[in-house]
JSON list of C-alpha atoms in Angstrom, two decimals:
[
{"chain": "A", "resi": 1, "resn": "UNK", "atom": "CA", "xyz": [-10.59, 18.52, 12.19]},
{"chain": "A", "resi": 2, "resn": "UNK", "atom": "CA", "xyz": [-9.26, 21.55, 10.37]},
{"chain": "A", "resi": 3, "resn": "UNK", "atom": "CA", "xyz": [-11.29, 23.75, 8.04]},
{"chain": "A", "resi": 4, "resn": "UNK", "atom": "CA", "xyz": [-9.91, 21.90, 5.02]},
{"chain": "A", "resi": 5, "resn": "UNK", "atom": "CA", "xyz": [-10.33, 18.45, 6.56]},
{"chain": "A", "resi": 6, "resn": "UNK", "atom": "CA", "xyz": [-13.87, 17.89, 5.37]},
{"chain": "A", "resi": 7, "resn": "UNK", "atom": "CA", "xyz": [-12.75, 18.50, 1.76]},
{"chain": "A", "resi": 8, "resn": "UNK", "atom": "CA", "xyz": [-9.71, 16.23, 2.01]},
{"chain": "A", "resi": 9, "resn": "UNK", "atom": "CA", "xyz": [-11.34, 13.36, 0.16]},
{"chain": "A", "resi": 10, "resn": "UNK", "atom": "CA", "xyz": [-10.29, 11.61, -3.03]},
{"chain": "A", "resi": 11, "resn": "UNK", "atom": "CA", "xyz": [-13.64, 12.17, -4.82]},
{"chain": "A", "resi": 12, "resn": "UNK", "atom": "CA", "xyz": [-13.43, 15.91, -4.09]},
{"chain": "A", "resi": 13, "resn": "UNK", "atom": "CA", "xyz": [-9.98, 16.05, -5.69]},
{"chain": "A", "resi": 14, "resn": "UNK", "atom": "CA", "xyz": [-11.12, 13.93, -8.63]},
{"chain": "A", "resi": 15, "resn": "UNK", "atom": "CA", "xyz": [-14.12, 16.17, -9.23]},
{"chain": "A", "resi": 16, "resn": "UNK", "atom": "CA", "xyz": [-11.95, 19.28, -9.06]},
{"chain": "A", "resi": 17, "resn": "UNK", "atom": "CA", "xyz": [-9.40, 17.64, -11.36]},
{"chain": "A", "resi": 18, "resn": "UNK", "atom": "CA", "xyz": [-12.14, 16.89, -13.87]},
{"chain": "A", "resi": 19, "resn": "UNK", "atom": "CA", "xyz": [-13.85, 20.28, -13.78]},
{"chain": "A", "resi": 20, "resn": "UNK", "atom": "CA", "xyz": [-10.79, 22.57, -13.80]},
{"chain": "A", "resi": 21, "resn": "UNK", "atom": "CA", "xyz": [-9.55, 21.51, -17.28]},
{"chain": "A", "resi": 22, "resn": "UNK", "atom": "CA", "xyz": [-13.07, 21.99, -18.64]},
{"chain": "A", "resi": 23, "resn": "UNK", "atom": "CA", "xyz": [-13.13, 25.50, -17.19]},
{"chain": "A", "resi": 24, "resn": "UNK", "atom": "CA", "xyz": [-9.69, 26.20, -18.69]},
{"chain": "A", "resi": 25, "resn": "UNK", "atom": "CA", "xyz": [-10.84, 24.97, -22.11]},
{"chain": "A", "resi": 26, "resn": "UNK", "atom": "CA", "xyz": [-13.90, 27.20, -21.83]},
{"chain": "A", "resi": 27, "resn": "UNK", "atom": "CA", "xyz": [-11.63, 30.15, -21.03]},
{"chain": "A", "resi": 28, "resn": "UNK", "atom": "CA", "xyz": [-9.50, 29.36, -24.10]},
{"chain": "A", "resi": 29, "resn": "UNK", "atom": "CA", "xyz": [-12.67, 29.56, -26.18]},
{"chain": "A", "resi": 30, "resn": "UNK", "atom": "CA", "xyz": [-13.89, 32.71, -24.43]},
{"chain": "A", "resi": 31, "resn": "UNK", "atom": "CA", "xyz": [-10.64, 34.62, -24.99]},
{"chain": "A", "resi": 32, "resn": "UNK", "atom": "CA", "xyz": [-9.97, 33.31, -28.49]},
{"chain": "A", "resi": 33, "resn": "UNK", "atom": "CA", "xyz": [-10.06, 35.86, -31.30]},
{"chain": "A", "resi": 34, "resn": "UNK", "atom": "CA", "xyz": [-13.16, 36.01, -33.40]},
{"chain": "A", "resi": 35, "resn": "UNK", "atom": "CA", "xyz": [-16.80, 35.55, -32.60]},
{"chain": "A", "resi": 36, "resn": "UNK", "atom": "CA", "xyz": [-17.11, 31.77, -32.84]},
{"chain": "A", "resi": 37, "resn": "UNK", "atom": "CA", "xyz": [-19.70, 29.56, -31.23]},
{"chain": "A", "resi": 38, "resn": "UNK", "atom": "CA", "xyz": [-18.39, 26.63, -29.21]},
{"chain": "A", "resi": 39, "resn": "UNK", "atom": "CA", "xyz": [-19.07, 24.07, -31.99]},
{"chain": "A", "resi": 40, "resn": "UNK", "atom": "CA", "xyz": [-17.40, 26.34, -34.56]},
{"chain": "A", "resi": 41, "resn": "UNK", "atom": "CA", "xyz": [-14.42, 26.77, -32.25]},
{"chain": "A", "resi": 42, "resn": "UNK", "atom": "CA", "xyz": [-14.03, 23.00, -31.88]},
{"chain": "A", "resi": 43, "resn": "UNK", "atom": "CA", "xyz": [-14.27, 22.52, -35.65]},
{"chain": "A", "resi": 44, "resn": "UNK", "atom": "CA", "xyz": [-11.59, 25.18, -36.06]},
{"chain": "A", "resi": 45, "resn": "UNK", "atom": "CA", "xyz": [-9.15, 23.60, -33.60]},
{"chain": "A", "resi": 46, "resn": "UNK", "atom": "CA", "xyz": [-9.77, 20.13, -35.03]},
{"chain": "A", "resi": 47, "resn": "UNK", "atom": "CA", "xyz": [-9.10, 21.44, -38.55]},
{"chain": "A", "resi": 48, "resn": "UNK", "atom": "CA", "xyz": [-5.92, 23.13, -37.30]},
{"chain": "A", "resi": 49, "resn": "UNK", "atom": "CA", "xyz": [-4.92, 19.83, -35.64]},
{"chain": "A", "resi": 50, "resn": "UNK", "atom": "CA", "xyz": [-4.36, 21.46, -32.26]},
{"chain": "A", "resi": 51, "resn": "UNK", "atom": "CA", "xyz": [-7.09, 19.75, -30.25]},
{"chain": "A", "resi": 52, "resn": "UNK", "atom": "CA", "xyz": [-4.58, 17.73, -28.22]},
{"chain": "A", "resi": 53, "resn": "UNK", "atom": "CA", "xyz": [-2.53, 20.87, -27.62]},
{"chain": "A", "resi": 54, "resn": "UNK", "atom": "CA", "xyz": [-5.54, 22.66, -26.18]},
{"chain": "A", "resi": 55, "resn": "UNK", "atom": "CA", "xyz": [-6.42, 19.61, -24.07]},
{"chain": "A", "resi": 56, "resn": "UNK", "atom": "CA", "xyz": [-2.85, 19.37, -22.73]},
{"chain": "A", "resi": 57, "resn": "UNK", "atom": "CA", "xyz": [-2.77, 23.06, -21.83]},
{"chain": "A", "resi": 58, "resn": "UNK", "atom": "CA", "xyz": [-6.11, 22.71, -20.08]},
{"chain": "A", "resi": 59, "resn": "UNK", "atom": "CA", "xyz": [-4.87, 19.78, -18.01]},
{"chain": "A", "resi": 60, "resn": "UNK", "atom": "CA", "xyz": [-1.78, 21.68, -16.85]},
{"chain": "A", "resi": 61, "resn": "UNK", "atom": "CA", "xyz": [-4.10, 23.71, -14.62]},
{"chain": "A", "resi": 62, "resn": "UNK", "atom": "CA", "xyz": [-4.35, 20.56, -12.53]},
{"chain": "A", "resi": 63, "resn": "UNK", "atom": "CA", "xyz": [-0.69, 21.04, -11.61]},
{"chain": "A", "resi": 64, "resn": "UNK", "atom": "CA", "xyz": [-1.55, 24.23, -9.74]},
{"chain": "A", "resi": 65, "resn": "UNK", "atom": "CA", "xyz": [-4.49, 22.54, -8.04]},
{"chain": "A", "resi": 66, "resn": "UNK", "atom": "CA", "xyz": [-2.30, 19.57, -7.06]},
{"chain": "A", "resi": 67, "resn": "UNK", "atom": "CA", "xyz": [0.33, 21.89, -5.55]},
{"chain": "A", "resi": 68, "resn": "UNK", "atom": "CA", "xyz": [-2.30, 23.87, -3.64]},
{"chain": "A", "resi": 69, "resn": "UNK", "atom": "CA", "xyz": [-3.79, 20.70, -2.18]},
{"chain": "A", "resi": 70, "resn": "UNK", "atom": "CA", "xyz": [-0.30, 19.49, -1.21]},
{"chain": "A", "resi": 71, "resn": "UNK", "atom": "CA", "xyz": [0.52, 22.84, 0.38]},
{"chain": "A", "resi": 72, "resn": "UNK", "atom": "CA", "xyz": [-2.69, 22.64, 2.43]},
{"chain": "A", "resi": 73, "resn": "UNK", "atom": "CA", "xyz": [-1.77, 19.07, 3.42]},
{"chain": "A", "resi": 74, "resn": "UNK", "atom": "CA", "xyz": [-4.87, 17.71, 1.69]},
{"chain": "A", "resi": 75, "resn": "UNK", "atom": "CA", "xyz": [-3.19, 14.52, 0.52]},
{"chain": "A", "resi": 76, "resn": "UNK", "atom": "CA", "xyz": [-6.34, 12.56, -0.28]},
{"chain": "A", "resi": 77, "resn": "UNK", "atom": "CA", "xyz": [-7.65, 15.38, -2.47]},
{"chain": "A", "resi": 78, "resn": "UNK", "atom": "CA", "xyz": [-4.21, 15.53, -4.12]},
{"chain": "A", "resi": 79, "resn": "UNK", "atom": "CA", "xyz": [-4.53, 11.84, -4.88]},
{"chain": "A", "resi": 80, "resn": "UNK", "atom": "CA", "xyz": [-7.86, 12.48, -6.61]},
{"chain": "A", "resi": 81, "resn": "UNK", "atom": "CA", "xyz": [-6.38, 15.29, -8.71]},
{"chain": "A", "resi": 82, "resn": "UNK", "atom": "CA", "xyz": [-3.43, 13.09, -9.67]},
{"chain": "A", "resi": 83, "resn": "UNK", "atom": "CA", "xyz": [-5.73, 10.24, -10.67]},
{"chain": "A", "resi": 84, "resn": "UNK", "atom": "CA", "xyz": [-7.89, 12.51, -12.79]},
{"chain": "A", "resi": 85, "resn": "UNK", "atom": "CA", "xyz": [-4.80, 14.06, -14.40]},
{"chain": "A", "resi": 86, "resn": "UNK", "atom": "CA", "xyz": [-3.65, 10.58, -15.41]},
{"chain": "A", "resi": 87, "resn": "UNK", "atom": "CA", "xyz": [-7.12, 9.89, -16.83]},
{"chain": "A", "resi": 88, "resn": "UNK", "atom": "CA", "xyz": [-6.96, 13.14, -18.83]},
{"chain": "A", "resi": 89, "resn": "UNK", "atom": "CA", "xyz": [-3.48, 12.17, -20.09]},
{"chain": "A", "resi": 90, "resn": "UNK", "atom": "CA", "xyz": [-4.82, 8.81, -21.30]},
{"chain": "A", "resi": 91, "resn": "UNK", "atom": "CA", "xyz": [-7.62, 10.67, -23.09]},
{"chain": "A", "resi": 92, "resn": "UNK", "atom": "CA", "xyz": [-5.14, 13.06, -24.74]},
{"chain": "A", "resi": 93, "resn": "UNK", "atom": "CA", "xyz": [-2.97, 10.17, -25.95]},
{"chain": "A", "resi": 94, "resn": "UNK", "atom": "CA", "xyz": [-6.04, 8.33, -27.22]},
{"chain": "A", "resi": 95, "resn": "UNK", "atom": "CA", "xyz": [-7.24, 11.36, -29.17]},
{"chain": "A", "resi": 96, "resn": "UNK", "atom": "CA", "xyz": [-3.74, 12.03, -30.49]},
{"chain": "A", "resi": 97, "resn": "UNK", "atom": "CA", "xyz": [-3.04, 8.53, -31.77]},
{"chain": "A", "resi": 98, "resn": "UNK", "atom": "CA", "xyz": [-6.50, 7.24, -32.70]},
{"chain": "A", "resi": 99, "resn": "UNK", "atom": "CA", "xyz": [-8.09, 10.29, -34.30]}
]
């Protein structure tokens, strides 16, 4: 078993695919202009009607993670990232068309 073999599991990829967009969204907040709290920031992006844009940009980080897992031949982890990316996409479409 290689060094990456113990992490080549679908739940590991799904967890990484769930957490990475949250980290990216946090970084968007952290580097945004102004001194807003997190709730104020979310109110601001909802008022500006760009919530789904921020969510979509956050999920694109999963593309890099997917490509890294593929490059390392961690196909089960890639499957988890892909599944979580699809789940995020469903959430983005739901927010876009229902809210």
